[in-house]
mmCIF file of C-alpha atoms and ligand atoms in Angstrom:
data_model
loop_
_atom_site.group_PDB
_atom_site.id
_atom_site.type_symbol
_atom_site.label_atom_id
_atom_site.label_comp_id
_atom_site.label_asym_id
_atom_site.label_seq_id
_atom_site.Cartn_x
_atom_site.Cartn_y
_atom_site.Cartn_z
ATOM 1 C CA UNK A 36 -22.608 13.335 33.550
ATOM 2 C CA UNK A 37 -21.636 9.745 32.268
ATOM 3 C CA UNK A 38 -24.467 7.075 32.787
ATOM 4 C CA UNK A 39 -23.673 4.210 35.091
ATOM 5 C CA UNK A 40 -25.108 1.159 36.260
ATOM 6 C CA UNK A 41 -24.574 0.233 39.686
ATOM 7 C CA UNK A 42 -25.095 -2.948 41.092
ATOM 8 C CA UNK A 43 -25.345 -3.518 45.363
ATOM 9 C CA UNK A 44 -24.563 -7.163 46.294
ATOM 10 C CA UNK A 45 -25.428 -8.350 49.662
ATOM 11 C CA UNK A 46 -23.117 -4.803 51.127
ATOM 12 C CA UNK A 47 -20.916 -4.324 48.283
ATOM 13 C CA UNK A 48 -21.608 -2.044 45.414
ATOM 14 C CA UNK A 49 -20.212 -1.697 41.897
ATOM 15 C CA UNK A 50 -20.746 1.376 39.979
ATOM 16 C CA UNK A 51 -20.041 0.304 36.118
ATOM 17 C CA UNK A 52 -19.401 2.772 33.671
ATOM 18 C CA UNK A 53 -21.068 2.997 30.434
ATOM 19 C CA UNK A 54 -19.164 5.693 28.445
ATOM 20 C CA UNK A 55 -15.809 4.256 29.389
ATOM 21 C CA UNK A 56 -17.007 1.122 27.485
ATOM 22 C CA UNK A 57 -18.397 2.913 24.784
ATOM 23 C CA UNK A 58 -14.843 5.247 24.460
ATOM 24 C CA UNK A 59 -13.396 1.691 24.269
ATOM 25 C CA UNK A 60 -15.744 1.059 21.653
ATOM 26 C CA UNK A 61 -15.068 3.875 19.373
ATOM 27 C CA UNK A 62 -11.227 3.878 19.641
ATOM 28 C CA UNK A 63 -11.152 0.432 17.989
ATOM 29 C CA UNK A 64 -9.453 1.232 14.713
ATOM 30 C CA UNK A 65 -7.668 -0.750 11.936
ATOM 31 C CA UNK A 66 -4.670 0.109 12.966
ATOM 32 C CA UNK A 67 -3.145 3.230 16.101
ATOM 33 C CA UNK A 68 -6.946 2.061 18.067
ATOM 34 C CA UNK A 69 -6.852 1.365 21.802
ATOM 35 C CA UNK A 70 -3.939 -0.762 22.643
ATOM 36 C CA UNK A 71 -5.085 -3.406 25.023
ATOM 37 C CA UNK A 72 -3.988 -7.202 26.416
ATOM 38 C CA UNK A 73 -8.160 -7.678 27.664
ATOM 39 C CA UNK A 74 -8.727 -9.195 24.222
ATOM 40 C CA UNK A 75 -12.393 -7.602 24.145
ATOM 41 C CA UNK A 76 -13.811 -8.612 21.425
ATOM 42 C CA UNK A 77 -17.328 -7.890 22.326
ATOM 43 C CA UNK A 78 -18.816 -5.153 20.767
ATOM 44 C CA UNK A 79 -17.757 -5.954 17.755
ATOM 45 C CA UNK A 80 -16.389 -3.290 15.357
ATOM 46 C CA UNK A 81 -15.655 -5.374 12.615
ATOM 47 C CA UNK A 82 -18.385 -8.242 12.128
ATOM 48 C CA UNK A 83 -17.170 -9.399 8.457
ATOM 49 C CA UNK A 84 -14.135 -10.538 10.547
ATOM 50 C CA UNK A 85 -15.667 -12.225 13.293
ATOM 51 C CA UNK A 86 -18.139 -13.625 10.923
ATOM 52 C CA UNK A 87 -15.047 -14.863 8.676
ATOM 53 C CA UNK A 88 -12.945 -16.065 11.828
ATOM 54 C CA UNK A 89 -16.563 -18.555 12.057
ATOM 55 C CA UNK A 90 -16.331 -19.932 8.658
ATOM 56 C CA UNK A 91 -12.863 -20.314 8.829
ATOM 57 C CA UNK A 92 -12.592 -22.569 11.431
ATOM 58 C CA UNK A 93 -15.717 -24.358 10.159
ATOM 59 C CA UNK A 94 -13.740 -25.447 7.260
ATOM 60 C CA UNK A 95 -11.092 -27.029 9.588
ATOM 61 C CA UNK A 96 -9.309 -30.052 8.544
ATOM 62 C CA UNK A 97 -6.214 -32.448 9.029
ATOM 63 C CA UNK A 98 -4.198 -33.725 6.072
ATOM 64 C CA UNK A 99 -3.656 -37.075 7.855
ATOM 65 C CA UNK A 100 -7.840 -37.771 7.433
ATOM 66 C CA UNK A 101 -6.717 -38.024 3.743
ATOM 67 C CA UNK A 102 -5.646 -41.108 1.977
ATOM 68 C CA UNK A 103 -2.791 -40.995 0.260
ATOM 69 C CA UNK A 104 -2.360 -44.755 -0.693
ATOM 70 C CA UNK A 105 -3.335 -44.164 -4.448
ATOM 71 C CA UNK A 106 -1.358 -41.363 -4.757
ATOM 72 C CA UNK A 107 1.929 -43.732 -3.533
ATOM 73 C CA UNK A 108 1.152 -46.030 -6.050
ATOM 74 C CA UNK A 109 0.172 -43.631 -8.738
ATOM 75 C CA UNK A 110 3.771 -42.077 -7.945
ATOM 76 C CA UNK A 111 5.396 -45.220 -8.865
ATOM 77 C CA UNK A 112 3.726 -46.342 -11.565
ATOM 78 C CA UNK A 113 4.119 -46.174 -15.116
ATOM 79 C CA UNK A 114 0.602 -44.303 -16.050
ATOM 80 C CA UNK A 115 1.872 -41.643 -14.438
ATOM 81 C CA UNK A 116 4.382 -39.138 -16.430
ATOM 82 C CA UNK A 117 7.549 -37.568 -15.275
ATOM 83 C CA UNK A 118 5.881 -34.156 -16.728
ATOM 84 C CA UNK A 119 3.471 -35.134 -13.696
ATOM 85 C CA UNK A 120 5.825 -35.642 -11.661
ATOM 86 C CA UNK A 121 7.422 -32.662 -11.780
ATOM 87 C CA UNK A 122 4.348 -30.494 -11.026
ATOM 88 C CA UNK A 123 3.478 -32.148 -7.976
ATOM 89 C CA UNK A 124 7.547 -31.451 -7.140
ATOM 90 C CA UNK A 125 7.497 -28.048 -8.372
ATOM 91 C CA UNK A 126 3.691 -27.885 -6.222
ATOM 92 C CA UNK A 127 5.468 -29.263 -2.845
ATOM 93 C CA UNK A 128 8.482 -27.323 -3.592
ATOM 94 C CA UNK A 129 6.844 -23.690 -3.878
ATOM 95 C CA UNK A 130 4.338 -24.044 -1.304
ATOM 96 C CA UNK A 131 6.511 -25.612 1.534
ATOM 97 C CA UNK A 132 8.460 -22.438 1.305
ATOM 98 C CA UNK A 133 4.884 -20.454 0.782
ATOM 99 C CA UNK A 134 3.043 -21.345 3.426
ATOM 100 C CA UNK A 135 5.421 -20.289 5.851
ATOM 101 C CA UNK A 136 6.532 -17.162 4.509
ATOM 102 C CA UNK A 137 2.682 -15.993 4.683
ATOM 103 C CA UNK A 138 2.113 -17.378 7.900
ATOM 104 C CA UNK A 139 5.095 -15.500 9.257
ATOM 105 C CA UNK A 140 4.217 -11.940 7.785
ATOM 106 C CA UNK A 141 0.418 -12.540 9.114
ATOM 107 C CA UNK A 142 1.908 -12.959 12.390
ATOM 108 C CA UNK A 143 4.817 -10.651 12.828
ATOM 109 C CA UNK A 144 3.524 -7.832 10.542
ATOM 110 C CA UNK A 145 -0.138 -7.832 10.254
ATOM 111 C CA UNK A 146 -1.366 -9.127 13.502
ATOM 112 C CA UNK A 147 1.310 -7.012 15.276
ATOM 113 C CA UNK A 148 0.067 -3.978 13.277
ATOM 114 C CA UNK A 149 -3.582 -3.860 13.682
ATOM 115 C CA UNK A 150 -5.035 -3.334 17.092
ATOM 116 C CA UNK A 151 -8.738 -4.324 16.914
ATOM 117 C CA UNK A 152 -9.282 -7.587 18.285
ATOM 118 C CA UNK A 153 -11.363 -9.122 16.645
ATOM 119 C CA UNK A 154 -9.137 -8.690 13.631
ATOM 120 C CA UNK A 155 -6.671 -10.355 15.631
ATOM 121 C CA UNK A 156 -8.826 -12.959 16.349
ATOM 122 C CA UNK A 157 -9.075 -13.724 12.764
ATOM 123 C CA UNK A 158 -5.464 -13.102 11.806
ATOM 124 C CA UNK A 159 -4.566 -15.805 14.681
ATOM 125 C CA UNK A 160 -6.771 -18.002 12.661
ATOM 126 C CA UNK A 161 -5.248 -17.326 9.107
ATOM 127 C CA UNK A 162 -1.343 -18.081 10.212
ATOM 128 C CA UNK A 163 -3.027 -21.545 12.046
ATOM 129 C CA UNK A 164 -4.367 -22.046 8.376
ATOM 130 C CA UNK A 165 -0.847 -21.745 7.131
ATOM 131 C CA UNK A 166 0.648 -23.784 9.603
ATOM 132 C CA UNK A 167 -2.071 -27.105 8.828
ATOM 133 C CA UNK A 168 -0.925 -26.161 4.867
ATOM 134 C CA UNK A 169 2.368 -26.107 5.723
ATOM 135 C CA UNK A 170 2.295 -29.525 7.396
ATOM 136 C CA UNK A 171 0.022 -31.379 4.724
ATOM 137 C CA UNK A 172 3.113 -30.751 2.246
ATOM 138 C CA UNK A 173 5.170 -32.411 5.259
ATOM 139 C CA UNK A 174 2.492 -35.393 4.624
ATOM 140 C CA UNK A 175 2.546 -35.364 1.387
ATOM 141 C CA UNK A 176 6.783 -35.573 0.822
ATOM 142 C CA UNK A 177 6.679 -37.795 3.518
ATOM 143 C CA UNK A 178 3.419 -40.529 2.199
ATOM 144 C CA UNK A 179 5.645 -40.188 -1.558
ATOM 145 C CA UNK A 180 9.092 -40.610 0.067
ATOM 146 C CA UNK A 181 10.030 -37.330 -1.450
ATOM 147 C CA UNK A 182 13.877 -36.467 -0.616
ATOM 148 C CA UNK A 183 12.901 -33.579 1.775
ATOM 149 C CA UNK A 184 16.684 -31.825 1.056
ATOM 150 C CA UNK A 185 15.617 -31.671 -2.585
ATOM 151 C CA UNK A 186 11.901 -29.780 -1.503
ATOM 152 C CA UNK A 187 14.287 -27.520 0.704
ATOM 153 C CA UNK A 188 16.716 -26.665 -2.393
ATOM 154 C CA UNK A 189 14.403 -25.872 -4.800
ATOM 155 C CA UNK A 190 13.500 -22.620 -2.512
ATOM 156 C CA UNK A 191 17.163 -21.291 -3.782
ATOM 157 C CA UNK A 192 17.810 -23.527 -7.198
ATOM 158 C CA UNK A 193 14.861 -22.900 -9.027
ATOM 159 C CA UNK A 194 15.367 -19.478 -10.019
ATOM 160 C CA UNK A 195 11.556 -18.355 -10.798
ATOM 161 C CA UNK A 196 10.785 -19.656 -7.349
ATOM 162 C CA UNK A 197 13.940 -17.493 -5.306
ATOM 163 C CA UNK A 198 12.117 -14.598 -7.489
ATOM 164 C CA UNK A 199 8.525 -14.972 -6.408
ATOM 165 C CA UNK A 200 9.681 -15.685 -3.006
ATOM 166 C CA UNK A 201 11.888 -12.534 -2.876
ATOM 167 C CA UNK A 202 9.022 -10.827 -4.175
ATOM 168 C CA UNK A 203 6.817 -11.203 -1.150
ATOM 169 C CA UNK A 204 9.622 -11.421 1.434
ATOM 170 C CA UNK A 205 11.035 -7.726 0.738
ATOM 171 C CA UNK A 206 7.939 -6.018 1.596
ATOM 172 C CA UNK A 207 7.883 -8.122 4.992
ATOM 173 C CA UNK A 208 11.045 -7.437 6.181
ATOM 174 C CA UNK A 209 10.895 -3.484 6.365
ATOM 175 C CA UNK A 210 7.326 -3.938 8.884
ATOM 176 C CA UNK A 211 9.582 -5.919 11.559
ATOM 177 C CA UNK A 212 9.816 -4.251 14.978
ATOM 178 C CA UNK A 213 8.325 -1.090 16.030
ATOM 179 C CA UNK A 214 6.758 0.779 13.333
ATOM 180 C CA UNK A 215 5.616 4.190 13.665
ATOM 181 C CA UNK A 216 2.260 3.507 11.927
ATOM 182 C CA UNK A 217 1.380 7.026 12.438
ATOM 183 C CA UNK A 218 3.501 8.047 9.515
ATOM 184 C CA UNK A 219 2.080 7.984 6.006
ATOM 185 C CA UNK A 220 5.291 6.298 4.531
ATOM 186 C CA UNK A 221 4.680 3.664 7.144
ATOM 187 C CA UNK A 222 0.772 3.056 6.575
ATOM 188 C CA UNK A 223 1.720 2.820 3.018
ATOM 189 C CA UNK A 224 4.235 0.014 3.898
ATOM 190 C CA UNK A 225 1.624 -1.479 5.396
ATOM 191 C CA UNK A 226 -1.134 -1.161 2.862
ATOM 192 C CA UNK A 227 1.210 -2.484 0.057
ATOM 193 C CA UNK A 228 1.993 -5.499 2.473
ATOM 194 C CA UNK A 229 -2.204 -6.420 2.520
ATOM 195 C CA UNK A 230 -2.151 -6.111 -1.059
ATOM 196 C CA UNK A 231 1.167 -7.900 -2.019
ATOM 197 C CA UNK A 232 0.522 -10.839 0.329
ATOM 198 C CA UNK A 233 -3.094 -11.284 -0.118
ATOM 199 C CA UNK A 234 -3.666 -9.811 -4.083
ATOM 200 C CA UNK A 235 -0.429 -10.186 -5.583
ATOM 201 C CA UNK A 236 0.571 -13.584 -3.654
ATOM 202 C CA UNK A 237 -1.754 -15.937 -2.348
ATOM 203 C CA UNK A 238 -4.682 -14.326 -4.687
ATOM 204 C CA UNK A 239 -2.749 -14.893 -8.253
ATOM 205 C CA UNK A 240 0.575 -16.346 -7.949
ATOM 206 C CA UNK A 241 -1.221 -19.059 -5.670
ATOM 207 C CA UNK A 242 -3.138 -19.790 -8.783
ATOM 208 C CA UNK A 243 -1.014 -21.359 -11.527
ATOM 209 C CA UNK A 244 0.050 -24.723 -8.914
ATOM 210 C CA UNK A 245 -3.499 -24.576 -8.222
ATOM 211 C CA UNK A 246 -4.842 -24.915 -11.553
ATOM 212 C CA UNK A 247 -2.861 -27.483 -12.511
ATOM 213 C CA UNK A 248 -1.937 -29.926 -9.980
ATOM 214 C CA UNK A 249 -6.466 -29.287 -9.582
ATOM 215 C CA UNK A 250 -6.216 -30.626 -13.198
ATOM 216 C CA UNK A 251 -4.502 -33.603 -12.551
ATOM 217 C CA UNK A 252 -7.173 -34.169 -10.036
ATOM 218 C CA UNK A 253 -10.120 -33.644 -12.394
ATOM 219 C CA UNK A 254 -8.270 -36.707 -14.404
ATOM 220 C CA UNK A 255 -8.252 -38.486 -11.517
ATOM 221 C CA UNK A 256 -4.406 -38.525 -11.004
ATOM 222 C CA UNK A 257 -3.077 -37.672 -7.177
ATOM 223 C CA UNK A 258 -6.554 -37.950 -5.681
ATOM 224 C CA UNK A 259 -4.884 -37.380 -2.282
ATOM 225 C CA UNK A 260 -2.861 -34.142 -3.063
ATOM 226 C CA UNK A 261 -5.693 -33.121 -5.158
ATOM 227 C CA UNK A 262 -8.217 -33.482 -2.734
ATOM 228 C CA UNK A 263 -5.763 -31.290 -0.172
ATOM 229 C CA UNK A 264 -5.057 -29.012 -2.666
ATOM 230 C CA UNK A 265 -8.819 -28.408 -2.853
ATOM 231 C CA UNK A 266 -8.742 -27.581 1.264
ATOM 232 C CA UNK A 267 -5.995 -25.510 0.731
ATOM 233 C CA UNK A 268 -7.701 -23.417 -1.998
ATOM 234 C CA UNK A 269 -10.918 -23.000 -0.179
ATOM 235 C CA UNK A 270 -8.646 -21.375 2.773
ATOM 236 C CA UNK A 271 -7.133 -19.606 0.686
ATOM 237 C CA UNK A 272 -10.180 -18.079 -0.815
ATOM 238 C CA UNK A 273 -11.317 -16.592 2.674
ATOM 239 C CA UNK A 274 -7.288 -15.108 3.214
ATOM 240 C CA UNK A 275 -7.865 -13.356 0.086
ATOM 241 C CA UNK A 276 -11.181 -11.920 1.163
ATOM 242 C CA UNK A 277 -9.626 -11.241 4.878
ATOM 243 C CA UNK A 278 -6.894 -9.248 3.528
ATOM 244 C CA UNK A 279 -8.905 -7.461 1.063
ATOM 245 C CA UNK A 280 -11.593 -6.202 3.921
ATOM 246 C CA UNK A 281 -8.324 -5.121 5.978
ATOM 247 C CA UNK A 282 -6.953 -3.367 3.027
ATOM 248 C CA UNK A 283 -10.318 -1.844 2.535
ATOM 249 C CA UNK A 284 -10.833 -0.831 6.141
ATOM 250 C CA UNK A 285 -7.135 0.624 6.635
ATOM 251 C CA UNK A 286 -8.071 2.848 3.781
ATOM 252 C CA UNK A 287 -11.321 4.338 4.464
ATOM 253 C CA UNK A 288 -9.935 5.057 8.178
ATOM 254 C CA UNK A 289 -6.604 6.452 6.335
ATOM 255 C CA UNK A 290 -7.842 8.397 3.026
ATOM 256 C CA UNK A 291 -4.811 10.329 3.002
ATOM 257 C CA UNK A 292 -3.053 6.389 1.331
ATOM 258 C CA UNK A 293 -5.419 5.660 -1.065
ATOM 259 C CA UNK A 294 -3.368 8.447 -3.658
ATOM 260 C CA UNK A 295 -3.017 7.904 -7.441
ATOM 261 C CA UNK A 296 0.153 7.565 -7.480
ATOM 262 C CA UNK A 297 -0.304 4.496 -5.136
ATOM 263 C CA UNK A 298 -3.264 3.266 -6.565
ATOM 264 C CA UNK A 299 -0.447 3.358 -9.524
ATOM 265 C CA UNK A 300 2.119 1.564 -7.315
ATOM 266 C CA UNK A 301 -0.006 -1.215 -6.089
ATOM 267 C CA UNK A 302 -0.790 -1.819 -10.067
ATOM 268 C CA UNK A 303 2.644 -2.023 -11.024
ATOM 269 C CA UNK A 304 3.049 -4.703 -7.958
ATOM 270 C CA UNK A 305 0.485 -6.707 -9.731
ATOM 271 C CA UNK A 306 2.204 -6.277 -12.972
ATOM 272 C CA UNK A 307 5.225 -7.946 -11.482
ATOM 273 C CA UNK A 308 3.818 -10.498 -9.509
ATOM 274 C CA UNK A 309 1.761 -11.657 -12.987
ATOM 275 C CA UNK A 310 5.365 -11.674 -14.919
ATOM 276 C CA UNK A 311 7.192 -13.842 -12.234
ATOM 277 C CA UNK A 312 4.037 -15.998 -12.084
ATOM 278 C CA UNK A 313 4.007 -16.619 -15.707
ATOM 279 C CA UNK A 314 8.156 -17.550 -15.630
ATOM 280 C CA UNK A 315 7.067 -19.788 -12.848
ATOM 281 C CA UNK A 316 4.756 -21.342 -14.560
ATOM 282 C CA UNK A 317 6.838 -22.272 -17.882
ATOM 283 C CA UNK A 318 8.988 -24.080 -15.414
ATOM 284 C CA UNK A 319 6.526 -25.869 -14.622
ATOM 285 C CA UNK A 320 4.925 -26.901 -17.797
ATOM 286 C CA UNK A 321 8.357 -26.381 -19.757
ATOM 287 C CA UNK A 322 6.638 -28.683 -22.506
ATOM 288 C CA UNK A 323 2.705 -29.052 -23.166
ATOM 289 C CA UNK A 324 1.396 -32.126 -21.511
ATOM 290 C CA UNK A 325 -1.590 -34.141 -20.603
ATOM 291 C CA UNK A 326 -3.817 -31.512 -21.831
ATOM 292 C CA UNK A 327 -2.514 -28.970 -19.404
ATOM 293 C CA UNK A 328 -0.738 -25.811 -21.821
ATOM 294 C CA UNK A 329 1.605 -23.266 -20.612
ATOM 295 C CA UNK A 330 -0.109 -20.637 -22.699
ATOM 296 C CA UNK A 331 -3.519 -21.250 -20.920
ATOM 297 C CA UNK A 332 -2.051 -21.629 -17.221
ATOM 298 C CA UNK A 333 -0.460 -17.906 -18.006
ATOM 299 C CA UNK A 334 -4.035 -16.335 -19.773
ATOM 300 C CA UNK A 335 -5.739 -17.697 -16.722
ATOM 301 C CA UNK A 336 -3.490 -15.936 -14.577
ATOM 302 C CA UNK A 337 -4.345 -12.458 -16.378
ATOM 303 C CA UNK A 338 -7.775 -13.934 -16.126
ATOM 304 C CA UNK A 339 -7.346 -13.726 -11.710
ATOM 305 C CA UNK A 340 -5.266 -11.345 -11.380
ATOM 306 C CA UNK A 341 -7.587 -8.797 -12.600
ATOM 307 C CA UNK A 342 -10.436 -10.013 -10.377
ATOM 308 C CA UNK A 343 -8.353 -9.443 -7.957
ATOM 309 C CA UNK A 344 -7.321 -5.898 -8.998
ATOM 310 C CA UNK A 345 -10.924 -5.111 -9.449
ATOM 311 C CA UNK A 346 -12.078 -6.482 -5.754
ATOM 312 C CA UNK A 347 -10.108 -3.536 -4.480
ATOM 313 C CA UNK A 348 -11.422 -1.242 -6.821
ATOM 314 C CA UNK A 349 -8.291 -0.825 -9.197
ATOM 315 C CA UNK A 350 -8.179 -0.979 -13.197
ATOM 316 C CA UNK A 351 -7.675 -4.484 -14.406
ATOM 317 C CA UNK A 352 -4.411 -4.993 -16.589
ATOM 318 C CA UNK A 353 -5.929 -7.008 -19.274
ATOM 319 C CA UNK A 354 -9.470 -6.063 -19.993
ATOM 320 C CA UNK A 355 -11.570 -8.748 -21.652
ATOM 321 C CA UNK A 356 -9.050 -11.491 -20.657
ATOM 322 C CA UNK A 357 -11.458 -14.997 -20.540
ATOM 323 C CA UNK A 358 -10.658 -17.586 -18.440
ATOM 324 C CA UNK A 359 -9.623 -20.299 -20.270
ATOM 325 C CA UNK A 360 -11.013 -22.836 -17.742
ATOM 326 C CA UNK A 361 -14.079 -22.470 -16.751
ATOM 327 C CA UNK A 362 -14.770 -25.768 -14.999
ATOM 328 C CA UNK A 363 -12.122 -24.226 -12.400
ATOM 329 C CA UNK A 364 -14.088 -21.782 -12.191
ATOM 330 C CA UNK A 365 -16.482 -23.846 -10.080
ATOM 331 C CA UNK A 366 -14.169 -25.978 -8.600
ATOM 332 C CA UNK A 367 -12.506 -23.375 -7.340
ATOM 333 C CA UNK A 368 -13.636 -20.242 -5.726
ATOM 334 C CA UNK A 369 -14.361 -17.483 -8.035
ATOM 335 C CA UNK A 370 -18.346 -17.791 -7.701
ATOM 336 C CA UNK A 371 -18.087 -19.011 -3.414
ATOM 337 C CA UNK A 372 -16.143 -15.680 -3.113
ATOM 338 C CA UNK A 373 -18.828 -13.330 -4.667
ATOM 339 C CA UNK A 374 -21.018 -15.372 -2.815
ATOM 340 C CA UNK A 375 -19.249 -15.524 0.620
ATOM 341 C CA UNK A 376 -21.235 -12.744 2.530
ATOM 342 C CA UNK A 377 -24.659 -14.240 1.202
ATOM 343 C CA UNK A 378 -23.909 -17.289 3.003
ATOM 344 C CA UNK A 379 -23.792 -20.169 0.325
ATOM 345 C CA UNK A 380 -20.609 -21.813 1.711
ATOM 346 C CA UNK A 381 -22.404 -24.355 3.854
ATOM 347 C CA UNK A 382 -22.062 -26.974 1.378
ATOM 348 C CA UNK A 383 -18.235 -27.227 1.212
ATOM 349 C CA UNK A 384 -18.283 -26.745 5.550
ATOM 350 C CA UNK A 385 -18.019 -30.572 5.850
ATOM 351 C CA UNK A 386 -15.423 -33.018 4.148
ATOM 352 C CA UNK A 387 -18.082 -35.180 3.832
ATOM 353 C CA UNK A 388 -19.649 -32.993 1.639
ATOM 354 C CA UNK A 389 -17.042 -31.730 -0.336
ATOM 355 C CA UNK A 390 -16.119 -35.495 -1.001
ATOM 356 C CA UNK A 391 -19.755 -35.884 -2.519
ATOM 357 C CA UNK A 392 -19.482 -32.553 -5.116
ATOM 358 C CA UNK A 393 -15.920 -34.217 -6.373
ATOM 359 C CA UNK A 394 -17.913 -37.358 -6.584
ATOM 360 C CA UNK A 395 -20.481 -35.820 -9.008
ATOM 361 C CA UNK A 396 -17.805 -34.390 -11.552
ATOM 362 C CA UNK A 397 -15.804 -37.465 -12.071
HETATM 363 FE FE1 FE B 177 -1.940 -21.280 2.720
HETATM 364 MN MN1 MN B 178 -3.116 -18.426 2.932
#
C-alpha cells in the first residue's frame, strides 16, 4: 500500500502521494534519470552541486566595475614592453575564442546530457560564467582600442592556438543531437568530454595565460586585466571542481567506463593537451622577459596538470614535478580548491575583499 497524505479543504480533498515522490527521487541519475520539464530540484540528489551553484553565484561580478584607465595608459606608454604586449594579445586572443567554445559544449553537450536538475541548475550557471568572461575580453579590446579583426584572426593564424582549440572542439562535436547515452561507446564520449573540457582544458591549458599575464599583475603592470584575470581564475577554479564531481558521479553510477584502457585514454588526452600547452606557451614567451621564462611557464604546467590527473584518481605524468611558482600558488587556487568543501572561500566572496588581499602583496 503506498502512504499518502491527504489534505480536505473547505469540501475538496487532495490525496498526495508519497512514494511517487520518492520514485522521483531515486530515478535522479547523472545521466538516463527521470526526464522531466518540472525543474524539481528539491530533494536534492546532488548537494556538492547545489552547494557549488551557491558559491558560484556568490562570486558574481561585472568587468565594467573594473578600472581600466591605468591599463590604457600603461598600454601606451613606454615602461611597458612589446614582449608585454604581446601576452596580453596572445591572453585576449586565446580566451575570446575560449570562453565561448566552453560555454557552448556546457550548454549543448553537458547540460543536454545529464538529467538531474540540480546539476542543471549548476551547469546553467557555469556557461553564464563563460558568457561574463567572454564579455570582459570584449571590455578589455575595447578600453585598449585593440583591432577586434586581429583578436578574431589569431583563432586561425596562430597555429598553437587553431591546435588547442581543435583539441577541445573535436570531442564536442560528436555529443551534438540525440545521443543514445545508454551505449557504452556513448557514455565514454561523454566521460572523455568532462575530462577534456574541465582537466585537460580549462584545468591546465587555462594555466600558462594565467600565470603570466597574473605575473604582470604581481609587478603591478595591467592592474585592470590582472585584477579580471584574477575573477576569471577563481571561476574557473569551481568549473574545474564541477566537472570533476560530474566526472566522478557519471562513473560510480556507470562502472562499466571507468576501464584501464580508458583510464589509459584519458592519460594520453592529458599528455596532449600538456604538449600543445607548452607550444602555446613558447609563442607566447618566444624570448625570456621581465622575469617571466618559457622553461618555468612549461614545468608549471607539468606541475597542474598532474594535480589535476590525480583529483580524478589517475597516475600523474611527471612525478615529483615542483611548481616553480609558488606565490601563484596562493594567488591562485591550488590551496581554495582543496579547501572548497571546508568552506574557507568566504574571503574572496566580495570584490571588496579580494581588492584588500591584492593590496597586502604589493
Ligand atoms: Fe571561463
Ligand atoms: Mn570556465
Amino acid at each position: 500500500m503506498s502512504e499518502t497524505q491527504t489534505y480536505t479543504i473547505g469540501d475538496k480533498t487532495f490525496v498526495l502521494n508519497k512514494d511517487k515522490a520518492e520514485a522521483a527521487f531515486a530515478a535522479k541519475k547523472v545521466i538516463n534519470g527521470r526526464q522531466t520539464m518540472y525543474f524539481n530540484i528539491l530533494p536534492l540528489k546532488y548537494q556538492w552541486a547545489y552547494n557549488l551553484y551557491k558559491n558560484m553565484k556568490a562570486n558574481h561580478w561585472e568587468p565594467e566595475d573594473i578600472p581600466m584607465q591605468k591599463d590604457c595608459e600603461q598600454w601606451r606608454s613606454e615602461e611597458i614592453t612589446d614582449i608585454e604586449r604581446w601576452i596580453i594579445k596572445m591572453g585576449v586572443g586565446y580566451f575570446s575564442a575560449a570562453e565561448g567554445i566552453v560555454g557552448d559544449n556546457i550548454l549543448h553537450v553537458v547540460r543536454e546530457a545529464v538529467t538531474a536538475p540540480e546539476l542543471k541548475l549548476v551547469l546553467g550557471r557555469h556557461a553564464h560564467e563563460e558568457n561574463i568572461h567572454a564579455d570582459s575580453l570584449v571590455y578589455m579590446i575595447s578600453s585598449l582600442g585593440l583591432n577586434p579583426h586581429e583578436c578574431e584572426s589569431m583563432f586561425d593564424d596562430i597555429e598553437t592556438i587553431e591546435k588547442k582549440n581543435a583539441f577541445v572542439t573535436k570531442t564536442s562535436w560528436d555529443l551534438r543531437g540525440d545521443l543514445d547515452l545508454t551505449l557504452l561507446e556513448n557514455k565514454k564520449l561523454l566521460a572523455r568530454n568532462m575530462f577534456v573540457f574541465g582537466q585537460c582544458m580549462e584545468g591546465t591549458q587555462f594555466y600558462g595565460l594565467f600565470g603570466m599575464i597574473l605575473s604582470l599583475y604581481r609587478q603591478n603592470k595591467f592592474p585592470g586585466i590582472g585584477q579580471m584575470f584574477r575573477y576569471t581564475l577563481r571561476d574557473e577554479s569551481n568549473h574545474i571542481e564541477l566537472l570533476r564531481n560530474l566526472l566522478m558521479d557519471l562513473v560510480e553510477e556507470n562502472p562499466e567506463i571507468w576501464t584501464e584502457d580508458f583510464r589509459a585514454e584519458l592519460r594520453e588526452l592529458m599528455k596532449e593537451a600538456v604538449g600543445l600547452e607548452k607550444d602555446f606557451i613558447r609563442d607566447c614567451l618566444p624570448v625570456n622577459a621581465v622575469g617571466l621564462s618559457a622553461d618555468e611557464f612549461t614545468q608549471y604546467i607539468d606541475y597542474i596538470a598532474d594535480r589535476r590527473l590525480e583529483g580524478v584518481g589517475l597516475e600523474p605524468l611527471s612525478p615529483g614535478a615542483k611548481n616553480p611558482f609558488p606565490w601563484l600558488a596562493e594567488m591562485m587556487d591550488i590551496q581554495k580548491e582543496q579547501n572548497f568543501f571546508e568552506g574557507r572561500v568566504t574571503e574572496y566572496q566580495k570584490a571588496s575583499a579580494l581588492t584588500a588581499v591584492h593590496d597586502d602583496e604589493l
